[in-house]
């Protein structure tokens, strides 16, 4: 049943989405123009240094860099809306073309990492919450704190040193071997990067879930179910877990940005051909158009998923649904 | 819950923290070699003997590098955190004291900044600024890492602002700056202390990651991250000490910080579990 309230709800969310992406674009553009870097570099690269003053002036005029920042921004946005975000200086191709093939690789690594992180975090969090304060919980907490203190790049180095250089079990770079590309080959290349992504984020979320569940175990309804004869495991799974779901989904939505950031670092160390390596290259070679587009792309994905997460966590909360249907919420 | 254990560990972590900070301050005394001196005759020297922890592919002494590099890394961690904490307190308090509309817009803005992963935003701004040095990298990290602290500040301020003494102070003509300094900041400190310490931690990790990638400090400026930026060569030559020792120093410091931070975290779990 679609009613007015629901339409208004989704219209509101869409407005927030559009406004957020608009604000993001203003921010990215402002950073690129307000810093001391000469924007000519983003079109001509190091050749700019060899240009005469007159050539520079002509180039500026041609590219419209003499107009006010607002005019330049509008032009950039108009281009963006028609799919033209400039040319990558390094690849000499439109930036959208450069990223298209690599986005899949990043989403595979980040997506698999995301699923594994939360599946394992739930398992560990529930286990620790049931064993609260006992040796098992304490040992896991110690190990977890340690794992969260190991920087991603260093863990990646260590794994490459052990598994690639010393024992030759897993490859140290790329997403597939030259000429190859079978599913097994791809998975084989994915193992080490995936381990780093998962290990470096796992404890943060497992600990959060553990603490959210511990909060729940202090609620009165737990005593009720216990007196009704339910086991700890049943109470935990059927009731405590269900109660933390809306909060957990919000956390998952916010985590996208963190996990994606971690994925980028891991990609750079493993030279995995994804968006992260591209960020590194574009910063290295001063490929500013590409870097701006990558910021927009990443920010856009995160904002979209955040709003999706908000919608899901609000919709699975029965109180929100009841209110929408116009019924009175009974406590 | 785990009081006995955590107390013991907090003492240990304070000791480690102070040892590393003191060692870095006294780097010239305990590590007399110049950490950036290139000793062409002693590249990849194994640990022991003249070079306590060995040398890297350029012949630089790692023992000296750890202490001198620690100085740079710790300075960057604290300077950038000071910058982000000041921004966070002013922004968060302004948002918390403002009306609902302004507050919503200001909070939306922090979410937009948070939507770009920190590391990407820092790479972006640093690339636009050009070559990095200690100051520029501290400023960039500081400018990008305040939103999460600002959110906590705002939440606290919204709870505090209804309290009578703030009202009285306002009625007596106290401006935003006055209320912020005299009333809000003192009551905020305990609740944001954990976030602030975690901010030092992540700033150090960010700096070392950037320098390791070659996007941060240049190789001549020795820090925990830039020491590791040559480790690709070390990997191939099996020189494990180039990777292991600076990494251990970094991790030991991060763990000590985390433990200290946890102490400030509000230990609300006092009630017994019903399970």
XYZ file of C-alpha atoms in Angstrom:
606
model
C 0.000 0.000 0.000
C 1.530 3.258 -1.061
C 0.219 6.298 0.677
C 1.141 9.939 0.884
C 3.419 9.565 3.848
C 5.502 6.978 2.116
C 5.857 9.115 -1.005
C 6.884 12.046 1.121
C 9.366 9.832 2.964
C 11.100 8.707 -0.231
C 10.976 12.199 -1.741
C 12.727 13.483 1.366
C 15.434 10.832 1.096
C 15.944 11.594 -2.604
C 16.253 15.304 -1.847
C 18.890 14.562 0.794
C 20.753 12.357 -1.692
C 20.775 15.050 -4.397
C 21.746 17.813 -1.969
C 24.529 15.734 -0.450
C 26.059 14.923 -3.814
C 25.739 18.581 -4.798
C 27.545 19.660 -1.621
C 30.187 17.000 -2.224
C 30.823 18.349 -5.717
C 31.151 21.908 -4.379
C 33.656 20.704 -1.811
C 35.752 18.697 -4.270
C 35.767 21.561 -6.771
C 36.609 24.131 -4.112
C 39.578 22.087 -2.859
C 40.857 21.713 -6.405
C 40.655 25.450 -7.133
C 41.507 27.054 -3.798
C 44.791 25.229 -3.301
C 47.939 26.864 -4.707
C 48.187 24.260 -7.474
C 47.879 25.774 -10.968
C 44.837 24.155 -12.653
C 46.705 24.243 -15.941
C 48.633 21.235 -14.660
C 45.526 19.124 -14.737
C 45.334 19.636 -18.491
C 48.947 19.859 -19.574
C 50.855 18.173 -16.753
C 54.551 18.923 -16.479
C 54.522 20.490 -19.914
C 53.055 23.550 -18.193
C 56.483 24.459 -16.888
C 57.915 24.781 -20.378
C 55.098 27.016 -21.646
C 55.763 30.730 -22.185
C 53.687 33.305 -20.337
C 51.742 34.030 -23.502
C 51.001 30.370 -24.186
C 49.825 29.963 -20.623
C 47.517 32.955 -20.983
C 46.052 31.573 -24.208
C 45.558 28.164 -22.649
C 43.823 29.742 -19.664
C 41.525 31.699 -21.951
C 40.745 28.603 -24.023
C 39.960 26.476 -20.967
C 37.975 29.278 -19.353
C 40.217 29.411 -16.288
C 39.978 33.219 -16.273
C 36.275 33.122 -15.467
C 35.092 33.314 -11.886
C 35.138 30.138 -9.805
C 31.346 29.973 -9.822
C 31.224 30.035 -13.630
C 33.921 27.368 -13.802
C 32.015 25.221 -11.311
C 28.797 25.458 -13.317
C 30.684 24.464 -16.451
C 32.239 21.481 -14.626
C 28.848 20.356 -13.353
C 27.263 20.729 -16.798
C 29.991 18.520 -18.177
C 29.503 16.028 -15.354
C 25.775 15.764 -16.013
C 26.434 14.897 -19.639
C 29.072 12.371 -18.631
C 32.065 14.528 -19.519
C 34.390 14.877 -16.522
C 37.539 15.726 -18.383
C 40.484 13.813 -19.757
C 42.891 11.831 -17.637
C 46.288 13.407 -18.166
C 48.150 10.144 -17.702
C 45.899 7.844 -19.718
C 44.869 10.422 -22.351
C 41.337 9.073 -22.188
C 38.123 10.323 -20.565
C 38.275 9.671 -16.819
C 34.997 7.752 -16.833
C 36.487 5.290 -19.332
C 39.641 4.779 -17.261
C 37.725 3.842 -14.126
C 34.984 1.679 -15.604
C 36.960 -1.582 -15.810
C 38.555 -1.123 -12.413
C 35.444 -0.344 -10.443
C 34.395 -3.998 -10.668
C 37.678 -5.174 -9.132
C 37.332 -2.773 -6.230
C 33.711 -3.699 -5.639
C 34.675 -7.393 -5.664
C 37.420 -6.915 -3.067
C 35.513 -4.382 -0.953
C 32.182 -6.200 -1.255
C 33.576 -9.608 -0.324
C 35.508 -7.955 2.499
C 32.361 -6.226 3.744
C 30.341 -9.470 3.794
C 33.118 -11.433 5.515
C 33.764 -8.686 8.056
C 30.160 -8.541 9.204
C 29.549 -12.293 9.085
C 32.618 -12.927 11.248
C 31.981 -9.884 13.454
C 28.482 -11.166 14.245
C 29.798 -14.631 15.084
C 32.624 -13.299 17.273
C 30.470 -10.620 18.865
C 27.762 -13.115 19.830
C 30.305 -15.590 21.135
C 32.049 -12.981 23.287
C 28.777 -11.571 24.567
C 27.721 -15.003 25.808
C 31.102 -15.635 27.437
C 31.393 -12.128 28.834
C 34.294 -11.766 31.281
C 35.335 -15.418 30.969
C 38.796 -16.403 29.730
C 37.630 -17.013 26.139
C 36.143 -13.525 25.930
C 39.194 -11.932 27.493
C 41.641 -13.705 25.200
C 39.630 -12.720 22.126
C 39.431 -9.116 23.355
C 43.192 -8.965 23.784
C 43.855 -10.475 20.380
C 41.290 -8.195 18.828
C 42.835 -5.055 20.290
C 46.189 -6.195 18.976
C 44.844 -6.879 15.472
C 43.217 -3.449 15.324
C 46.563 -1.819 16.090
C 48.382 -3.323 13.119
C 48.339 -0.845 10.220
C 46.947 -2.270 6.982
C 50.028 -1.583 4.915
C 52.313 -3.270 7.407
C 50.144 -6.375 7.671
C 50.112 -6.503 3.870
C 53.911 -6.267 3.787
C 54.244 -9.023 6.351
C 51.876 -11.330 4.452
C 53.692 -10.667 1.176
C 56.987 -11.404 2.904
C 55.723 -14.676 4.366
C 53.334 -16.050 1.748
C 54.744 -14.666 -1.479
C 58.476 -14.163 -1.031
C 59.325 -16.883 1.465
C 56.822 -19.673 0.830
C 55.505 -18.826 -2.674
C 51.932 -19.813 -1.820
C 50.058 -16.689 -2.929
C 50.949 -14.074 -5.559
C 52.008 -10.680 -4.233
C 50.340 -8.417 -6.774
C 47.721 -7.960 -9.518
C 44.219 -9.389 -9.779
C 45.046 -12.210 -12.213
C 48.107 -13.705 -13.910
C 49.159 -12.534 -17.337
C 47.095 -14.379 -19.928
C 45.079 -16.107 -17.243
C 41.952 -14.855 -15.609
C 39.978 -17.960 -14.640
C 37.832 -17.743 -11.531
C 40.305 -19.815 -9.518
C 43.177 -17.621 -10.633
C 41.295 -14.496 -9.596
C 40.380 -15.935 -6.207
C 43.956 -17.024 -5.700
C 45.054 -13.423 -6.208
C 42.284 -12.181 -3.938
C 43.265 -14.190 -0.843
C 46.013 -12.004 0.632
C 44.333 -8.621 -0.033
C 41.100 -9.985 1.384
C 42.795 -11.236 4.563
C 44.254 -7.773 5.155
C 40.934 -5.983 4.551
C 39.084 -8.354 6.883
C 41.651 -8.583 9.689
C 42.217 -4.865 9.941
C 38.519 -4.011 10.312
C 37.065 -7.107 11.936
C 37.666 -6.347 15.596
C 36.286 -2.821 15.478
C 32.889 -4.152 14.425
C 33.009 -7.392 16.419
C 33.698 -5.390 19.587
C 30.901 -2.976 18.750
C 28.448 -5.850 18.249
C 29.650 -7.486 21.465
C 28.982 -4.277 23.409
C 25.601 -3.678 21.797
C 24.586 -7.232 22.741
C 25.878 -6.796 26.281
C 23.662 -3.742 26.604
C 20.732 -5.904 25.518
C 21.487 -8.716 27.954
C 20.841 -6.255 30.766
C 17.255 -5.691 29.649
C 14.375 -7.100 31.681
C 12.935 -9.167 28.862
C 15.980 -11.437 29.077
C 14.956 -12.454 32.614
C 11.436 -13.139 31.358
C 12.595 -15.427 28.549
C 15.020 -17.123 30.856
C 12.261 -17.895 33.304
C 10.242 -19.245 30.380
C 13.023 -21.764 29.830
C 14.748 -20.462 26.693
C 18.458 -21.171 26.428
C 21.074 -18.417 26.288
C 21.711 -19.136 22.659
C 18.014 -18.860 21.760
C 17.575 -15.593 23.628
C 20.667 -14.191 21.985
C 19.678 -15.202 18.465
C 15.966 -14.609 18.493
C 15.643 -11.571 20.688
C 18.840 -9.696 21.466
C 20.111 -9.874 17.901
C 16.790 -8.714 16.542
C 16.757 -5.709 18.817
C 20.167 -4.474 17.773
C 19.429 -4.912 14.042
C 18.334 -1.328 13.232
C 21.365 0.057 15.020
C 23.633 -2.519 13.397
C 22.419 -1.631 9.915
C 23.189 2.043 10.539
C 26.661 1.006 11.637
C 27.049 -1.087 8.487
C 26.050 1.894 6.365
C 28.633 4.126 8.031
C 31.273 1.388 7.776
C 31.212 1.498 3.954
C 33.435 4.559 3.906
C 35.955 3.035 6.326
C 36.103 -0.332 4.623
C 36.427 1.292 1.205
C 39.291 3.440 2.529
C 40.982 0.301 3.830
C 40.401 -1.429 0.503
C 42.150 1.427 -1.282
C 45.232 1.121 0.912
C 45.340 -2.643 0.438
C 44.978 -2.236 -3.326
C 47.907 0.163 -3.410
C 50.215 -2.229 -1.545
C 49.220 -5.238 -3.662
C 49.078 -3.259 -6.951
C 45.581 -4.657 -7.330
C 44.045 -2.969 -10.384
C 41.173 -1.127 -8.733
C 40.096 2.378 -7.829
C 42.569 2.578 -4.942
C 45.624 1.976 -7.120
C 44.225 4.528 -9.529
C 43.991 7.101 -6.696
C 47.608 6.414 -5.863
C 48.717 6.752 -9.488
C 46.734 9.900 -10.095
C 48.206 11.523 -6.967
C 51.691 10.407 -7.999
C 51.381 11.748 -11.550
C 49.348 14.842 -10.672
C 46.388 13.581 -12.675
C 43.959 16.022 -11.057
C 40.902 15.479 -13.225
C 41.042 11.782 -12.474
C 41.602 12.369 -8.754
C 38.588 14.705 -8.569
C 36.442 12.163 -10.347
C 37.600 9.364 -8.014
C 36.664 11.471 -4.979
C 33.235 12.154 -6.469
C 32.746 8.494 -7.399
C 33.749 7.182 -3.963
C 31.786 9.835 -2.094
C 28.763 9.182 -4.306
C 28.833 5.421 -3.656
C 29.156 5.968 0.095
C 26.354 8.555 0.259
C 24.048 6.306 -1.764
C 24.712 3.285 0.448
C 24.375 5.388 3.615
C 20.913 6.532 2.606
C 19.954 2.983 1.591
C 21.125 1.823 5.023
C 19.075 4.525 6.736
C 15.976 3.518 4.801
C 16.399 -0.174 5.636
C 17.056 0.423 9.319
C 14.032 2.703 9.572
C 11.793 0.343 7.655
C 12.580 -2.781 9.648
C 11.728 -0.911 12.809
C 8.038 -1.758 13.337
C 7.421 1.488 15.183
C 8.186 3.493 12.020
C 5.917 1.318 9.889
C 3.053 1.550 12.346
C 3.295 5.295 12.525
C 3.184 5.502 8.766
C 0.051 3.400 8.528
C -1.563 5.929 10.848
C -1.990 3.490 13.686
C -1.258 4.447 17.207
C 1.945 2.946 18.519
C 1.313 0.878 21.572
C 4.200 0.356 23.920
C 34.085 -6.815 34.906
C 37.782 -7.058 34.083
C 39.068 -4.492 36.470
C 42.039 -6.373 37.849
C 43.441 -7.116 34.420
C 42.876 -3.776 32.797
C 44.529 -1.882 35.651
C 47.662 -3.935 35.290
C 47.738 -3.398 31.551
C 47.156 0.300 31.808
C 50.257 0.648 33.927
C 52.209 -1.342 31.378
C 50.888 0.745 28.509
C 51.781 3.982 30.295
C 55.298 2.643 30.738
C 55.571 1.726 27.040
C 54.096 5.053 25.998
C 56.489 7.064 28.169
C 59.467 4.925 27.139
C 58.818 5.513 23.442
C 58.134 9.226 23.877
C 61.224 9.696 26.080
C 63.347 7.616 23.715
C 62.220 9.720 20.786
C 62.933 12.964 22.617
C 66.368 11.723 23.621
C 66.978 10.171 20.199
C 70.301 11.968 19.837
C 71.593 10.391 23.034
C 70.490 6.780 22.728
C 70.935 6.559 18.964
C 74.008 8.519 18.082
C 74.117 7.560 14.404
C 72.559 9.920 11.875
C 69.416 8.066 10.731
C 69.575 9.598 7.252
C 73.287 8.938 6.690
C 73.707 6.699 3.637
C 76.400 4.145 4.380
C 77.111 2.662 0.968
C 79.423 -0.016 2.414
C 76.856 -1.363 4.848
C 73.608 -1.853 2.962
C 71.355 -4.566 4.364
C 73.705 -5.202 7.284
C 72.126 -7.838 9.509
C 71.170 -6.941 13.095
C 73.905 -7.155 15.697
C 77.349 -5.657 15.969
C 77.814 -2.052 14.961
C 74.254 -1.725 13.674
C 72.072 -2.960 16.530
C 69.005 -3.562 14.379
C 70.727 -3.680 11.000
C 70.571 -1.276 8.064
C 68.200 -0.825 5.136
C 68.843 -0.848 1.385
C 70.489 2.598 1.551
C 72.668 1.652 4.500
C 70.714 3.733 7.003
C 70.831 2.574 10.610
C 67.456 1.220 11.721
C 67.980 1.603 15.480
C 68.547 5.356 14.985
C 65.706 5.531 12.519
C 63.230 4.097 15.017
C 63.941 6.777 17.635
C 64.466 9.725 15.302
C 61.555 8.613 13.127
C 59.411 8.164 16.207
C 59.960 11.811 17.036
C 58.584 12.913 13.661
C 55.664 10.457 13.716
C 54.642 11.384 17.266
C 54.906 15.126 16.539
C 52.661 14.714 13.498
C 50.203 12.666 15.556
C 49.907 15.301 18.273
C 49.978 18.416 16.073
C 47.293 17.130 13.726
C 45.153 16.001 16.658
C 45.495 19.424 18.289
C 44.267 21.019 15.048
C 41.350 18.654 14.592
C 40.315 18.828 18.256
C 40.134 22.625 18.219
C 38.097 22.608 14.998
C 35.881 19.829 16.347
C 35.145 21.593 19.638
C 34.312 24.936 18.000
C 32.275 23.361 15.194
C 30.529 20.802 17.392
C 29.686 23.346 20.069
C 28.410 25.849 17.497
C 26.226 23.143 15.962
C 24.984 22.011 19.354
C 24.090 25.514 20.507
C 22.465 26.514 17.196
C 18.820 26.125 16.279
C 17.499 22.913 14.759
C 17.792 23.981 11.137
C 21.367 25.236 11.308
C 22.268 22.191 13.387
C 20.857 19.825 10.743
C 22.762 21.546 7.941
C 25.999 21.541 9.928
C 25.675 17.862 10.765
C 24.871 17.006 7.139
C 28.104 18.701 6.185
C 30.144 16.497 8.532
C 28.491 13.449 6.978
C 29.479 14.632 3.511
C 33.097 14.974 4.607
C 32.916 11.546 6.185
C 31.555 10.104 2.931
C 34.977 10.338 1.316
C 37.305 7.867 3.034
C 39.820 9.858 5.107
C 42.833 8.483 3.313
C 41.469 9.465 -0.120
C 40.571 12.986 1.023
C 44.040 13.432 2.505
C 45.719 12.128 -0.660
C 43.539 14.510 -2.691
C 44.335 17.627 -0.639
C 48.013 16.766 -0.275
C 48.297 16.219 -4.044
C 46.751 19.632 -4.616
C 49.149 21.259 -2.126
C 52.215 19.730 -3.754
C 55.251 18.316 -1.966
C 54.596 17.270 1.621
C 56.534 18.285 4.710
C 55.930 17.716 8.414
C 53.777 20.806 8.817
C 51.682 20.369 5.667
C 50.934 16.737 6.420
C 49.912 17.563 10.009
C 47.630 20.326 8.768
C 46.026 18.154 6.096
C 45.406 15.288 8.525
C 44.108 17.756 11.122
C 41.782 19.438 8.631
C 40.220 16.150 7.568
C 39.859 14.217 10.809
C 37.693 16.479 12.972
C 34.123 15.456 11.961
C 33.856 12.343 14.139
C 34.974 14.244 17.266
C 32.701 17.151 16.327
C 29.715 14.791 16.346
C 30.434 13.686 19.900
C 30.978 17.283 21.014
C 27.668 18.315 19.490
C 25.798 15.489 21.207
C 27.265 16.425 24.586
C 26.576 20.120 24.044
C 22.952 19.451 23.173
C 22.552 17.676 26.477
C 24.392 20.376 28.383
C 22.780 23.405 26.845
C 19.523 22.955 28.676
C 21.259 22.977 32.026
C 20.554 25.931 34.267
C 24.065 27.242 34.587
C 24.395 27.710 30.821
C 21.071 29.554 30.831
C 22.225 31.768 33.674
C 25.516 32.472 31.951
C 23.636 33.456 28.813
C 21.201 35.629 30.697
C 24.129 37.429 32.282
C 25.394 38.269 28.808
C 27.947 35.510 28.248
C 28.717 35.127 24.538
C 29.378 31.896 22.637
C 33.136 32.134 23.193
C 32.737 32.683 26.913
C 30.296 29.810 27.405
C 32.504 27.583 25.273
C 35.650 28.272 27.256
C 34.247 28.528 30.771
C 31.468 25.967 30.746
C 31.414 23.629 27.767
C 35.057 22.670 27.321
C 35.635 21.666 30.977
C 32.650 19.338 30.954
C 33.457 17.998 27.471
C 36.995 16.856 28.150
C 36.255 13.488 29.773
C 33.776 12.453 27.085
C 35.949 13.303 24.106
C 39.251 12.155 25.608
C 38.871 8.673 24.126
C 38.119 10.058 20.667
C 41.069 12.436 20.919
C 43.501 9.668 21.830
C 42.135 7.498 19.025
C 42.659 10.474 16.737
C 46.359 10.571 17.615
C 46.473 6.882 16.788
C 44.806 7.208 13.413
C 46.865 10.292 12.529
C 50.059 8.320 13.100
C 48.701 5.429 11.038
C 47.689 7.813 8.240
C 51.068 9.519 8.169
C 52.934 6.238 8.093
C 50.643 4.844 5.389
C 51.086 7.925 3.202
C 54.845 8.061 3.699
C 55.088 4.340 3.054
C 53.240 4.801 -0.251
C 55.549 7.652 -1.186
C 52.692 10.169 -1.052
C 53.695 11.618 2.310
C 57.020 12.637 3.753
C 59.989 12.387 1.368
C 62.439 9.575 1.958
C 65.042 11.956 3.472
C 62.701 12.807 6.349
C 62.860 9.720 8.544
C 59.563 8.700 10.121
C 58.092 5.295 11.001
C 56.271 5.339 7.679
C 59.014 6.619 5.409
C 61.447 4.081 6.897
C 59.194 1.386 5.503
C 58.830 2.942 2.078
C 61.932 1.135 0.850
C 60.766 -2.205 2.156
C 59.868 -3.422 -1.342
C 63.608 -3.794 -1.956
C 64.050 -5.429 1.425
C 61.328 -7.970 0.607
C 63.240 -9.277 -2.359
C 66.539 -9.509 -0.471
C 64.990 -11.258 2.508
C 66.035 -8.437 4.849
C 63.236 -9.031 7.338
C 64.653 -6.605 9.901
C 63.903 -3.628 7.657
C 60.194 -4.467 7.846
C 59.880 -5.998 11.309
C 61.599 -3.515 13.637
C 60.060 -0.205 12.525
C 56.706 -2.009 12.356
C 57.070 -3.271 15.918
C 57.911 0.201 17.191
C 54.843 1.588 15.437
C 52.528 -1.169 16.687
C 53.847 -0.984 20.268
C 53.121 2.727 20.362
C 49.655 2.294 18.840
C 48.784 -0.443 21.345
C 49.924 1.658 24.291
C 47.798 4.549 23.009
C 44.760 2.309 22.542
C 45.026 0.946 26.064
C 45.331 4.433 27.513
C 42.350 5.525 25.431
C 40.243 2.628 26.668
C 40.802 3.813 30.197
C 38.960 7.026 29.417
C 36.137 5.236 27.752
C 33.127 5.302 29.855
C 32.851 1.903 31.533
C 29.075 1.845 31.668
C 28.908 -1.943 31.916
C 28.495 -1.993 35.657
C 25.240 -3.902 35.915
C 25.261 -7.675 35.827
C 24.171 -9.503 32.707
C 20.783 -11.185 32.907
C 21.927 -14.057 30.735
